[in-house]
N, CA, C and O atoms as a printed pandas DataFrame, in Angstrom:
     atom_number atom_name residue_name chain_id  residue_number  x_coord  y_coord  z_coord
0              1         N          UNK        A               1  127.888 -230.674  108.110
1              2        CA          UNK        A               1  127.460 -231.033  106.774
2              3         C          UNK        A               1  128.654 -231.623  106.031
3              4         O          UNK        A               1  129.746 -231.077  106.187
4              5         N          UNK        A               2  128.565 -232.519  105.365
5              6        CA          UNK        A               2  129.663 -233.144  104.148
6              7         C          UNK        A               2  129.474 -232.772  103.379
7              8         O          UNK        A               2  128.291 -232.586  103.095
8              9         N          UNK        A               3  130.642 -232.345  102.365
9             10        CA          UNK        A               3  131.113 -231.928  101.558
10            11         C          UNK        A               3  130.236 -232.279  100.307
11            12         O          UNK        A               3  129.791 -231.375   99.600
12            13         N          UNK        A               4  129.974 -233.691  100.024
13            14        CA          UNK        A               4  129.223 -234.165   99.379
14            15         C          UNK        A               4  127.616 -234.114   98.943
15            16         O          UNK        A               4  127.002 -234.250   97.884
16            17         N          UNK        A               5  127.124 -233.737  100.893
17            18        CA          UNK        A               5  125.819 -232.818  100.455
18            19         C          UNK        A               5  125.805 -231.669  100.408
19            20         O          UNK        A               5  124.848 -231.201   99.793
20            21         N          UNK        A               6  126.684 -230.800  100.929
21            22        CA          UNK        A               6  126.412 -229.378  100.154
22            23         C          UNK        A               6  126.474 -229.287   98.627
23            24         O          UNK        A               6  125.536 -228.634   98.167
24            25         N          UNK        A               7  127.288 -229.745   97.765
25            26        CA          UNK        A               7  127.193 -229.894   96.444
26            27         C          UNK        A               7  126.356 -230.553   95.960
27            28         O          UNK        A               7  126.202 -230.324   94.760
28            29         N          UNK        A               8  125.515 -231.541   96.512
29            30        CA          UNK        A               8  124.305 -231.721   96.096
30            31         C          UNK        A               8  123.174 -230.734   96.406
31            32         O          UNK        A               8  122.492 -230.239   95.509
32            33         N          UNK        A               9  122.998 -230.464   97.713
33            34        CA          UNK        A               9  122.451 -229.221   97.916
34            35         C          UNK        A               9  122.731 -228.248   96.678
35            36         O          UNK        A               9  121.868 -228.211   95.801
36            37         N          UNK        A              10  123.882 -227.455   96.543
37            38        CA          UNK        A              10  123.839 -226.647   95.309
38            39         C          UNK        A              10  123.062 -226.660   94.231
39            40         O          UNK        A              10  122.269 -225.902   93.672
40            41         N          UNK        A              11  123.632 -228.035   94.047
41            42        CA          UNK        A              11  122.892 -228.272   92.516
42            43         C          UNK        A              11  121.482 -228.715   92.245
43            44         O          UNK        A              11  121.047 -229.111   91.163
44            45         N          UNK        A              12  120.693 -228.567   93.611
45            46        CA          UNK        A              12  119.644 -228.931   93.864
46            47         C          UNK        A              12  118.576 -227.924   93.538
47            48         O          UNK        A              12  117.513 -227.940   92.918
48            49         N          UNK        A              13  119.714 -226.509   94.611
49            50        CA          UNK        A              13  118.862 -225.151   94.095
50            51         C          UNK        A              13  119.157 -224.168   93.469
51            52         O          UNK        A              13  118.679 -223.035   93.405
52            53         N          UNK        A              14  120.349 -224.883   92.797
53            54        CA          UNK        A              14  120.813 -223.920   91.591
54            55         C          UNK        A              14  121.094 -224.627   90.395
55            56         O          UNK        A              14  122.306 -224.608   90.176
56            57         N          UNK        A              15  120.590 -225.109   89.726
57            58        CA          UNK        A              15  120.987 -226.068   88.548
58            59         C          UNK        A              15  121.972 -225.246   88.125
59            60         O          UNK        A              15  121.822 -224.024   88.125
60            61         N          UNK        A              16  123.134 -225.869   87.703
61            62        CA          UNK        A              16  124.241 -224.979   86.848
62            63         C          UNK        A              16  125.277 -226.051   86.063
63            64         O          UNK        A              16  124.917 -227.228   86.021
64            65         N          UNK        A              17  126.024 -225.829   85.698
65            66        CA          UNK        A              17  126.846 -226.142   84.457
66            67         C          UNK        A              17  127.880 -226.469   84.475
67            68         O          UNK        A              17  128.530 -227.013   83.582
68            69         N          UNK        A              18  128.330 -226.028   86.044
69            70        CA          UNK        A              18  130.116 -226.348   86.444
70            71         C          UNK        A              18  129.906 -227.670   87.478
71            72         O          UNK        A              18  129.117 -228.333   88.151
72            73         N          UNK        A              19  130.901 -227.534   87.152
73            74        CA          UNK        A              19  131.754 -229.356   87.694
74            75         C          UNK        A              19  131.913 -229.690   89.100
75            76         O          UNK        A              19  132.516 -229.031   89.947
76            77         N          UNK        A              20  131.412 -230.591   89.218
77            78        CA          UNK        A              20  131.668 -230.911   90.890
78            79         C          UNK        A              20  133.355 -229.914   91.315
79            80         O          UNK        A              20  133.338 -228.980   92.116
80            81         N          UNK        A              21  134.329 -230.260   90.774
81            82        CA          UNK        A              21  135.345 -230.171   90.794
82            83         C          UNK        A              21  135.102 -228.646   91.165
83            84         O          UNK        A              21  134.869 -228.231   92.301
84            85         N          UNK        A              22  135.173 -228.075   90.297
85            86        CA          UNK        A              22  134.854 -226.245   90.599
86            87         C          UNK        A              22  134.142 -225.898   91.694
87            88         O          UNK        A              22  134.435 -224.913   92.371
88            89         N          UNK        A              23  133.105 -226.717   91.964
89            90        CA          UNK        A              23  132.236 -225.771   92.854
90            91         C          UNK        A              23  133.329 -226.625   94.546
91            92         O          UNK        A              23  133.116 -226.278   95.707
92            93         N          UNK        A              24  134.079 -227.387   94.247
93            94        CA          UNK        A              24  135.069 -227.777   95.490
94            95         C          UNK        A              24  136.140 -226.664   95.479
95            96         O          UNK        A              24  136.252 -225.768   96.316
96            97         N          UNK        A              25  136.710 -226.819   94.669
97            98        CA          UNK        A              25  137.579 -225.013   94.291
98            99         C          UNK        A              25  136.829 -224.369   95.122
99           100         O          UNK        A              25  137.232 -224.322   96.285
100          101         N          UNK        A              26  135.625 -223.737   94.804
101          102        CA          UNK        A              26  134.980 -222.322   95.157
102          103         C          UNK        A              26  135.121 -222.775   96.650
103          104         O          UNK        A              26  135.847 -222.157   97.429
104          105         N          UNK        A              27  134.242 -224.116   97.099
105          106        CA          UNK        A              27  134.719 -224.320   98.490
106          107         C          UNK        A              27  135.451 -224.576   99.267
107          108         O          UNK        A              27  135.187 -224.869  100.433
108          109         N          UNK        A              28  136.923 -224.488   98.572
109          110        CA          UNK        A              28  137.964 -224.346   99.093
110          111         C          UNK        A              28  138.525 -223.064   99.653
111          112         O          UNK        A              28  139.085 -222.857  100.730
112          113         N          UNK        A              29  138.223 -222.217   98.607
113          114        CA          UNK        A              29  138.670 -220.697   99.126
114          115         C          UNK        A              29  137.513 -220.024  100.797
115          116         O          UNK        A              29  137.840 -219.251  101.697
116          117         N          UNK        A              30  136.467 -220.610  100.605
117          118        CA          UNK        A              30  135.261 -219.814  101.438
118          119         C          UNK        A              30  136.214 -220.951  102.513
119          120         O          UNK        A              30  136.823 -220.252  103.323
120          121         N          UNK        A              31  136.434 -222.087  102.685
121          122        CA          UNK        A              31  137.017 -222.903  104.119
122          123         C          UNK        A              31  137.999 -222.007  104.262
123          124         O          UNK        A              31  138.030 -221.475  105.372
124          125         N          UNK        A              32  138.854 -221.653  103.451
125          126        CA          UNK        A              32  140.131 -221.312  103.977
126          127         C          UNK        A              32  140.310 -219.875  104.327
127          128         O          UNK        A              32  141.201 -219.443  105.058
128          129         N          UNK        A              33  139.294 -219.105  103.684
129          130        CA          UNK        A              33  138.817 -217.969  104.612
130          131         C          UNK        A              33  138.229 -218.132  105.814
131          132         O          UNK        A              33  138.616 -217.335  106.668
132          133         N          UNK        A              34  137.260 -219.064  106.211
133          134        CA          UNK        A              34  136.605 -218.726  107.665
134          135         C          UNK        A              34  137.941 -219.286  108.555
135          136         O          UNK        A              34  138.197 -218.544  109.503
136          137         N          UNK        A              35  138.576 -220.116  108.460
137          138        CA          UNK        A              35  139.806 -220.606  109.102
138          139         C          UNK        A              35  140.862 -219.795  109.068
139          140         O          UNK        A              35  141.621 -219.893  110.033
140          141         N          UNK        A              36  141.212 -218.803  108.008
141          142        CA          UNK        A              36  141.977 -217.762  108.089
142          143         C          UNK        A              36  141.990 -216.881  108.997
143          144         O          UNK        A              36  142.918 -216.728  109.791
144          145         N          UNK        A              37  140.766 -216.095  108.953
145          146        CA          UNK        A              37  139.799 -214.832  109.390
146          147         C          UNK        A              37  138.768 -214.812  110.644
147          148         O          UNK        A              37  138.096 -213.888  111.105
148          149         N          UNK        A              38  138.922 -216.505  111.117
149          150        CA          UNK        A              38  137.497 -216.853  111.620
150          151         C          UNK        A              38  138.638 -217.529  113.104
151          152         O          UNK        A              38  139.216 -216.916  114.001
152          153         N          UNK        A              39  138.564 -219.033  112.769
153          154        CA          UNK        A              39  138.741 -220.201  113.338
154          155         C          UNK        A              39  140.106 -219.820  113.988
155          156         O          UNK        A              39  140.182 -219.701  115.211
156          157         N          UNK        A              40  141.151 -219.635  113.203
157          158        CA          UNK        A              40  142.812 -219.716  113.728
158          159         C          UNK        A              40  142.837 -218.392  115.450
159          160         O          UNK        A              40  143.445 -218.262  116.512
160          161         N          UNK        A              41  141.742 -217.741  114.665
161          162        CA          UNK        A              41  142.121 -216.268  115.945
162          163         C          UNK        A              41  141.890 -216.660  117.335
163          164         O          UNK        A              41  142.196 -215.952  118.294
164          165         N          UNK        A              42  141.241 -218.023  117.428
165          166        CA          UNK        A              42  140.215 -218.247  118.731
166          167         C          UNK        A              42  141.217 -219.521  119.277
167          168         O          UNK        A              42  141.840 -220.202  118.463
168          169         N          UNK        A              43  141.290 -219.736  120.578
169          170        CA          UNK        A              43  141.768 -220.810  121.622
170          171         C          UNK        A              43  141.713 -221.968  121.067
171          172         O          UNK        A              43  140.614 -222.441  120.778
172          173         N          UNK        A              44  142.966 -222.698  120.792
173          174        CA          UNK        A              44  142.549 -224.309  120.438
174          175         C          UNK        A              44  142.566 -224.366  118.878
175          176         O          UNK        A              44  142.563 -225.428  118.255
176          177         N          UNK        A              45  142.579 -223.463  118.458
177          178        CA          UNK        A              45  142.500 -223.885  116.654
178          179         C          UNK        A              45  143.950 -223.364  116.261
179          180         O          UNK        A              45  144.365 -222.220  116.446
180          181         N          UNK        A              46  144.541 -224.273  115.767
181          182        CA          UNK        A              46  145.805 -223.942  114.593
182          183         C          UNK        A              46  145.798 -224.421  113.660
183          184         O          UNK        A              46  146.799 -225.049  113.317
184          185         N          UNK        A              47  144.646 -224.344  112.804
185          186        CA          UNK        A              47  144.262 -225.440  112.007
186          187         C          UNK        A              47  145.127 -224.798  110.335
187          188         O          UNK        A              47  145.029 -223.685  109.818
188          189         N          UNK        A              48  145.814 -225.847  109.937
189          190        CA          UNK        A              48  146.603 -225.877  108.446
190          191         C          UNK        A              48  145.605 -226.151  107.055
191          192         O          UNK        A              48  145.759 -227.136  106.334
192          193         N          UNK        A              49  145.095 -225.636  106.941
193          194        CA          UNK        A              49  143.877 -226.087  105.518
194          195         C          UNK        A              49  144.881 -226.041  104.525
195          196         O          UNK        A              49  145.862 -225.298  104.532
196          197         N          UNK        A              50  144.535 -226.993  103.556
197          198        CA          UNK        A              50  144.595 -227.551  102.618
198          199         C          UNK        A              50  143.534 -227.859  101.720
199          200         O          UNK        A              50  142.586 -228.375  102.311
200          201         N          UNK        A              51  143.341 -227.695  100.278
201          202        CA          UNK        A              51  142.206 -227.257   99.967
202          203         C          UNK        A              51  141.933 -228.757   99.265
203          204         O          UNK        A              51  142.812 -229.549   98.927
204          205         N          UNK        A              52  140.164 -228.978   99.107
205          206        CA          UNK        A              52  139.776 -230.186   99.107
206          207         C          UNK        A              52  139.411 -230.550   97.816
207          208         O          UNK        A              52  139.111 -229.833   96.861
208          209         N          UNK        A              53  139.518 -232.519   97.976
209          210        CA          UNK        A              53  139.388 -232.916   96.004
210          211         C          UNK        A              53  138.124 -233.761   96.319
211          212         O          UNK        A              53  137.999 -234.549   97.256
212          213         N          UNK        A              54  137.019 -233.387   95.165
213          214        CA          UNK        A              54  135.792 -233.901   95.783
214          215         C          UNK        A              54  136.230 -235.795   95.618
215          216         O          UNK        A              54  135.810 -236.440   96.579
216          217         N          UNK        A              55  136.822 -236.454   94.774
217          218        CA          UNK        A              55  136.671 -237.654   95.087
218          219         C          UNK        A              55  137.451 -238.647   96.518
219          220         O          UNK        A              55  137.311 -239.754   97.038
220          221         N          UNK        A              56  138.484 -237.160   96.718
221          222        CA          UNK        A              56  138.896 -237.906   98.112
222          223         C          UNK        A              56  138.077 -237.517   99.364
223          224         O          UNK        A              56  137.656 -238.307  100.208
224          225         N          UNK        A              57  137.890 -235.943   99.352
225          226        CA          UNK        A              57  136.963 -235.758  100.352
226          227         C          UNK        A              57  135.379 -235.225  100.219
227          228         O          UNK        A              57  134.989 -234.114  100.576
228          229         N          UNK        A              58  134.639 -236.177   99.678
229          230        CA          UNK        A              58  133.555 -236.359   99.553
230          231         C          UNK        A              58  132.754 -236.423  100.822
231          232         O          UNK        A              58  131.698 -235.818  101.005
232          233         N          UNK        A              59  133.531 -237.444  101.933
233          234        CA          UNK        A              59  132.722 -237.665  103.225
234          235         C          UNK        A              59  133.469 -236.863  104.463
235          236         O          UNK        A              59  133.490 -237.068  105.677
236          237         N          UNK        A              60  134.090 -235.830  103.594
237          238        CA          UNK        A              60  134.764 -235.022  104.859
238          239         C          UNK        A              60  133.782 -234.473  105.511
239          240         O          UNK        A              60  132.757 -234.740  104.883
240          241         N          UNK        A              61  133.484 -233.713  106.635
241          242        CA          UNK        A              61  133.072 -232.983  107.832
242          243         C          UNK        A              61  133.196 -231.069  107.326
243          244         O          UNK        A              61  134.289 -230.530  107.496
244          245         N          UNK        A              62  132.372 -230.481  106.916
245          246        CA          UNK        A              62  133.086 -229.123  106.920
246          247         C          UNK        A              62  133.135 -228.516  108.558
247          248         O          UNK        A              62  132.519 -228.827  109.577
248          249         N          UNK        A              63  134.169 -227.516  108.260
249          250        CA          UNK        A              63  134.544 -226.804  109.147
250          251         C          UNK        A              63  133.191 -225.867  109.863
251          252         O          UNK        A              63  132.957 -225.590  111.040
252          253         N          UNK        A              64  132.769 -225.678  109.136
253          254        CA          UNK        A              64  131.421 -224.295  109.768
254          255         C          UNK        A              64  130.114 -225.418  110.160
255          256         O          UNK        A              64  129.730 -226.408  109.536
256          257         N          UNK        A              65  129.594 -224.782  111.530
257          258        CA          UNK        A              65  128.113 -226.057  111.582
258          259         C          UNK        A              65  127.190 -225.828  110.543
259          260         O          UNK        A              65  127.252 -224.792  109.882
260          261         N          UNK        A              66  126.670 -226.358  110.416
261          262        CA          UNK        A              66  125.663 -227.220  109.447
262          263         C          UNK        A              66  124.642 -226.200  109.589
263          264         O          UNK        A              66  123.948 -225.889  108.621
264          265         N          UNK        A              67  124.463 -225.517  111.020
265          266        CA          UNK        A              67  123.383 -224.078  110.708
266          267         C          UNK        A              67  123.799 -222.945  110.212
267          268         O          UNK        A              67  123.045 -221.977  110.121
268          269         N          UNK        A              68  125.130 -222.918  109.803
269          270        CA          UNK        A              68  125.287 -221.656  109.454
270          271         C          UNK        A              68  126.204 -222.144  107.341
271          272         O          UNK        A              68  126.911 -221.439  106.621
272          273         N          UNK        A              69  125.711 -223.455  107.151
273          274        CA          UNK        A              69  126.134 -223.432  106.313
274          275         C          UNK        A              69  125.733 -222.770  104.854
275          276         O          UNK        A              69  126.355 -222.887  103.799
276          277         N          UNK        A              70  124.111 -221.804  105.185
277          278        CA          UNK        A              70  124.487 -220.624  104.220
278          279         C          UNK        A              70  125.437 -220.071  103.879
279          280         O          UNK        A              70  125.422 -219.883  102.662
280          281         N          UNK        A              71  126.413 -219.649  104.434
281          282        CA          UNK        A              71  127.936 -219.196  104.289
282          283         C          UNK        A              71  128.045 -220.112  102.881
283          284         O          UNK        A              71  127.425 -219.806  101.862
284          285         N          UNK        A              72  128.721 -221.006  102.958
285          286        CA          UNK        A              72  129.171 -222.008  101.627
286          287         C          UNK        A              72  127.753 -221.747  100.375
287          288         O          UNK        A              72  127.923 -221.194   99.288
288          289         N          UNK        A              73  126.982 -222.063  100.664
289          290        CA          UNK        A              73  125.653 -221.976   99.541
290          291         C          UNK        A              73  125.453 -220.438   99.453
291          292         O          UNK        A              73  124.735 -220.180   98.487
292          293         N          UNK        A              74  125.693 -219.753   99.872
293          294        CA          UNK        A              74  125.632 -218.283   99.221
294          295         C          UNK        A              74  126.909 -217.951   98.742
295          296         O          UNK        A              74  126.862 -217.237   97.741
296          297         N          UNK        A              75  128.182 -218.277   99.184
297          298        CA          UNK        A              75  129.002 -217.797   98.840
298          299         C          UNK        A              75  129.161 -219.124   97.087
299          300         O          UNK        A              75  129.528 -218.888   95.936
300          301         N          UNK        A              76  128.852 -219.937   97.519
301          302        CA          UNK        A              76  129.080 -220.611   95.375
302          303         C          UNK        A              76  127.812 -220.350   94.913
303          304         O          UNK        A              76  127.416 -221.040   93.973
304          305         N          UNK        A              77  127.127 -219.551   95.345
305          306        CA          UNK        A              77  126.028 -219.441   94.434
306          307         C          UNK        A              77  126.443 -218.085   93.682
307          308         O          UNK        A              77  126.298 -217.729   92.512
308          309         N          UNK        A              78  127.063 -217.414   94.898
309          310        CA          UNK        A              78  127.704 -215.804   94.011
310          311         C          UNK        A              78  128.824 -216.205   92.711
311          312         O          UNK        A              78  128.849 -215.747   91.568
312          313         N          UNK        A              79  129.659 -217.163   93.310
313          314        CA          UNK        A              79  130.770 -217.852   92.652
314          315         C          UNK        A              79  129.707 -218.402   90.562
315          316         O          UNK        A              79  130.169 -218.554   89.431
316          317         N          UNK        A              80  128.440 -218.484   91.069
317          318        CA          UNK        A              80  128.111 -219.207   89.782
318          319         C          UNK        A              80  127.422 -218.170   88.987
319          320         O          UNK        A              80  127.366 -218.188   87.757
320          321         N          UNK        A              81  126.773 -217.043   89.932
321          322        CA          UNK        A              81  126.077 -216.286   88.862
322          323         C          UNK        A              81  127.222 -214.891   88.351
323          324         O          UNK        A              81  127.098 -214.110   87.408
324          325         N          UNK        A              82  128.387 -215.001   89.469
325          326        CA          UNK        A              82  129.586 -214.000   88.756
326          327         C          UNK        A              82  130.092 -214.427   87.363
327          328         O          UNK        A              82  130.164 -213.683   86.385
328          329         N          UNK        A              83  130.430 -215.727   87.411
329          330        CA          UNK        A              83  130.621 -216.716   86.213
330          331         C          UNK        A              83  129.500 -216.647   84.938
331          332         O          UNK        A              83  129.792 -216.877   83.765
332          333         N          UNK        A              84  128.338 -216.330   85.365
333          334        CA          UNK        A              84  127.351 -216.651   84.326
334          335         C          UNK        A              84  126.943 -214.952   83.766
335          336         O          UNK        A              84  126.127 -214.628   82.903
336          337         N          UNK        A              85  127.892 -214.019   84.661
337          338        CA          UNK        A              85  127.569 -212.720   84.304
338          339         C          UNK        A              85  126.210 -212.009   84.343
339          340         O          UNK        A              85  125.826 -211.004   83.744
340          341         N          UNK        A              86  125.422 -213.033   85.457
341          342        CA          UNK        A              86  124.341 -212.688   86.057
342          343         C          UNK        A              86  124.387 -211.176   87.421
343          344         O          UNK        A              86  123.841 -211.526   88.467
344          345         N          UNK        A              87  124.714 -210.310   87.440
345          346        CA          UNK        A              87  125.063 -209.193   88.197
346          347         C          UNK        A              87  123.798 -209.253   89.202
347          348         O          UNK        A              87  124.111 -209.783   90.268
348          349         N          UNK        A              88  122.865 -208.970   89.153
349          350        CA          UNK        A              88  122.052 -208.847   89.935
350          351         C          UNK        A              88  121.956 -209.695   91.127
351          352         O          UNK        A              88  121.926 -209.468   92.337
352          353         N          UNK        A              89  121.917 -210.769   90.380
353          354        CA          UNK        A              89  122.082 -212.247   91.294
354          355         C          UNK        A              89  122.981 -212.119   91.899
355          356         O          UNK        A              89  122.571 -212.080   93.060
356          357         N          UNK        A              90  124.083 -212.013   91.895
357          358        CA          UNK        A              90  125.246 -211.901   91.868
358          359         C          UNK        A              90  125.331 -210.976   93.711
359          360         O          UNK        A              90  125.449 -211.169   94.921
360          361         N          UNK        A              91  125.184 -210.088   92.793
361          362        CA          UNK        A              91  125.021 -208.734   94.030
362          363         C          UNK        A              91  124.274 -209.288   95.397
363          364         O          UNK        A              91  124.808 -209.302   96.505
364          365         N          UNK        A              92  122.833 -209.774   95.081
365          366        CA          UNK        A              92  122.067 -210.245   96.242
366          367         C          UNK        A              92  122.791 -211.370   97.085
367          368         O          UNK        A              92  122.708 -211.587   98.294
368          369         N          UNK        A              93  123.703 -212.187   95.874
369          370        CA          UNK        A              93  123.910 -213.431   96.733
370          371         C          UNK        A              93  124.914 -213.162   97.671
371          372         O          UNK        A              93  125.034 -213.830   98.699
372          373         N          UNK        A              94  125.855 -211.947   97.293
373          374        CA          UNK        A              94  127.102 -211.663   97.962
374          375         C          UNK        A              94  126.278 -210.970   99.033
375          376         O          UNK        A              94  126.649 -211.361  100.140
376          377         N          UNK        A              95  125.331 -210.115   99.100
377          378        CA          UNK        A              95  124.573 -209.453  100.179
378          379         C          UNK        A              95  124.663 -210.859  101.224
379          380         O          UNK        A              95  125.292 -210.917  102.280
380          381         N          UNK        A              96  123.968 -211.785  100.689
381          382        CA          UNK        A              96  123.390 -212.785  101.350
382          383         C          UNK        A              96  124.689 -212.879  102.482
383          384         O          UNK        A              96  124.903 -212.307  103.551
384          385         N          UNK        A              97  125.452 -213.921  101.664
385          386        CA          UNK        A              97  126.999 -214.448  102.242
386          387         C          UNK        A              97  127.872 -213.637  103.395
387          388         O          UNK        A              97  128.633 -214.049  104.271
388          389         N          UNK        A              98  127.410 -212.226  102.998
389          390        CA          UNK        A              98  127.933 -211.590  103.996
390          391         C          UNK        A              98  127.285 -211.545  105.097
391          392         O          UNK        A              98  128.086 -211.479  106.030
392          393         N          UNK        A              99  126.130 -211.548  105.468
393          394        CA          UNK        A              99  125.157 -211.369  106.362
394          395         C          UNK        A              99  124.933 -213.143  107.447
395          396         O          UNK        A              99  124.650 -213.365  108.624
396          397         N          UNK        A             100  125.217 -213.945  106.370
397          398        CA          UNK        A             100  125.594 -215.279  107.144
398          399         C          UNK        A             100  126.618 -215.465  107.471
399          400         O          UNK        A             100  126.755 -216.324  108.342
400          401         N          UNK        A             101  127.995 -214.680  106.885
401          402        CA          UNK        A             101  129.278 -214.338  107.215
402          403         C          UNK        A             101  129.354 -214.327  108.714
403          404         O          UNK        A             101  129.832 -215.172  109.472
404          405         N          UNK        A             102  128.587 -212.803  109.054
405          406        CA          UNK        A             102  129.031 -212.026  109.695
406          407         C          UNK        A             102  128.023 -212.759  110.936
407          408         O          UNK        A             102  128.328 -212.687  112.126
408          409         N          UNK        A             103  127.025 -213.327  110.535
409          410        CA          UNK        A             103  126.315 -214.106  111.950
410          411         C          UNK        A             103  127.115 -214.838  112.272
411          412         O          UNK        A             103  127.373 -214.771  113.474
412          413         N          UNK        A             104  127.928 -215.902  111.447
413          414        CA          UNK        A             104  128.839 -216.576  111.991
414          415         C          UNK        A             104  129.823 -216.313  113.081
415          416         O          UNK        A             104  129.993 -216.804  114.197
416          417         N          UNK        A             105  130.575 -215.130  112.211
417          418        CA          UNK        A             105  131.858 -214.271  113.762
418          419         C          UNK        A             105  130.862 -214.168  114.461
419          420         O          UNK        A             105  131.155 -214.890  115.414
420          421         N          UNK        A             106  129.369 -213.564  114.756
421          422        CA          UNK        A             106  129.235 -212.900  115.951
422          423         C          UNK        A             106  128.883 -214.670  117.134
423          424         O          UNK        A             106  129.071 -214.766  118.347
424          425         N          UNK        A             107  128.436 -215.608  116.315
425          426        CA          UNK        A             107  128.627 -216.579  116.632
426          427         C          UNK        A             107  129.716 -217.035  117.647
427          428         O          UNK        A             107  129.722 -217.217  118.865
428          429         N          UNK        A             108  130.371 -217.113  116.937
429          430        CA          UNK        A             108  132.129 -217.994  117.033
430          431         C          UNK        A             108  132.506 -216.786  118.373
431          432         O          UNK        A             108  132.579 -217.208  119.528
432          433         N          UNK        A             109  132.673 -215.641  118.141
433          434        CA          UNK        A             109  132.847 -214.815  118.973
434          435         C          UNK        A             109  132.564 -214.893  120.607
435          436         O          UNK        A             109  133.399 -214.883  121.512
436          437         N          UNK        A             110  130.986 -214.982  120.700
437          438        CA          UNK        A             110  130.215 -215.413  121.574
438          439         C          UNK        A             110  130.622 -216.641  122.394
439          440         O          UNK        A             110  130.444 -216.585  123.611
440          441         N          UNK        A             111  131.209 -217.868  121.791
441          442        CA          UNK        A             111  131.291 -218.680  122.311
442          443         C          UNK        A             111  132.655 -219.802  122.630
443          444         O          UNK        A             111  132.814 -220.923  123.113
444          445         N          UNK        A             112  133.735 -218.367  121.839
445          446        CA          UNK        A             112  134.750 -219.472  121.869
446          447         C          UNK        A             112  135.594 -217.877  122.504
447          448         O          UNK        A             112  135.151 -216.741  122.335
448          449         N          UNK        A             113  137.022 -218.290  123.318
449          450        CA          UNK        A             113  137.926 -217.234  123.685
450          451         C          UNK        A             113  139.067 -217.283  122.796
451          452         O          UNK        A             113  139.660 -218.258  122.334
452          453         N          UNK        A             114  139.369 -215.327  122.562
453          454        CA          UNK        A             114  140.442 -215.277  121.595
454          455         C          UNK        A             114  141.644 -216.132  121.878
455          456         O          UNK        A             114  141.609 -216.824  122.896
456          457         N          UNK        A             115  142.561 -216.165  121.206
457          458        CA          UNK        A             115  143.820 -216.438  121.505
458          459         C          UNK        A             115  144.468 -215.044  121.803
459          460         O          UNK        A             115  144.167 -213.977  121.268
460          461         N          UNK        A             116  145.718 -215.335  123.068
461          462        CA          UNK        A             116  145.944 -214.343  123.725
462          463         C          UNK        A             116  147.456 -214.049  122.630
463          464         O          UNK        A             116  148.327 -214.810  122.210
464          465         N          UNK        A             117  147.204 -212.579  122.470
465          466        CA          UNK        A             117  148.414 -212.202  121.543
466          467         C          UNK        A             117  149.817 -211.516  122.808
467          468         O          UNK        A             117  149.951 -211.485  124.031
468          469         N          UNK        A             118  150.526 -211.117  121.736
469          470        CA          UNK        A             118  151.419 -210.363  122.728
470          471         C          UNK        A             118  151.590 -208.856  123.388
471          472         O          UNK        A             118  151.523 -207.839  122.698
472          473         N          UNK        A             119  151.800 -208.845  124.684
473          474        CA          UNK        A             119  151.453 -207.872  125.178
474          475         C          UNK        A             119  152.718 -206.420  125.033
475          476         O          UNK        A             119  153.942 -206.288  125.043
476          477         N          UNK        A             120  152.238 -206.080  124.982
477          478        CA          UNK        A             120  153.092 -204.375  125.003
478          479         C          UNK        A             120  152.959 -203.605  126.149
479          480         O          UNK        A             120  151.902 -203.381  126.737
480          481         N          UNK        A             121  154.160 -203.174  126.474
481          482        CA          UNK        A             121  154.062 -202.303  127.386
482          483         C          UNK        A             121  155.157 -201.123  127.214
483          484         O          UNK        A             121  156.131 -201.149  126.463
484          485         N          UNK        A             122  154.730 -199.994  128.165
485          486        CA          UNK        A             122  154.832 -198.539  127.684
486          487         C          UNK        A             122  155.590 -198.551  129.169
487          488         O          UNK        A             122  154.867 -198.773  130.140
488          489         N          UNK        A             123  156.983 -198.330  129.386
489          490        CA          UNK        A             123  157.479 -197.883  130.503
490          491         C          UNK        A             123  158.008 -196.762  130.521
491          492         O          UNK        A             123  158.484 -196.320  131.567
């Protein structure tokens, strides 16, 4: 998915009030968590994030596939109703995010091999 339609997406099913700009913020922190926490642990990824400006990367590529991009739309939807001091909402959406979170690792898990750390030994 691009960057450009998830924020349309957003604002599609969440009408709200903040700025393209912000809701790239919000999706800056959720990239640089799954790449933190997610992506870097597994074979082949050393990936350096840097967080994104919607008029330069508008037609970027996100990091997470496109089926699991509930992750991003639940996680700024929590981002908008924490802001709007909507709690309830709030609560469900973070329920949500976590639960597409966590399909994700079991995802990523499944199909990619850790990176091998260092070994210890006991002589």
């Amino acid at each position: 998915m691009l960057l450009a339609e998830l924020i349309a997406t957003i604002d599609e099913i969440k009408p709200n009030q903040y700025t393209k700009e912000q809701k790239v913020r919000w999706l800056s922190e959720i990239e640089g968590i799954v790449v933190d926490d997610v992506l870097n642990n597994y074979e082949g990824n050393d990936i350096e994030f840097t967080s994104y400006e919607y008029e330069n990367d508008m037609e970027k590529e996100l990091l997470v596939p496109e089926r699991f991009s509930d992750i991003y739309i639940n996680y700024i939807n929590a981002k908008i109703d924490f802001q709007n001091m909507e709690t309830e909402q709030y609560n469900n959406d973070v329920a949500m995010f976590e639960a597409s979170m966590e399909q994700f690792k079991k995802y990523y898990i499944r199909t990619h091999m850790p990176k091998q750390r260092g070994h210890f030994y006991n002589y």
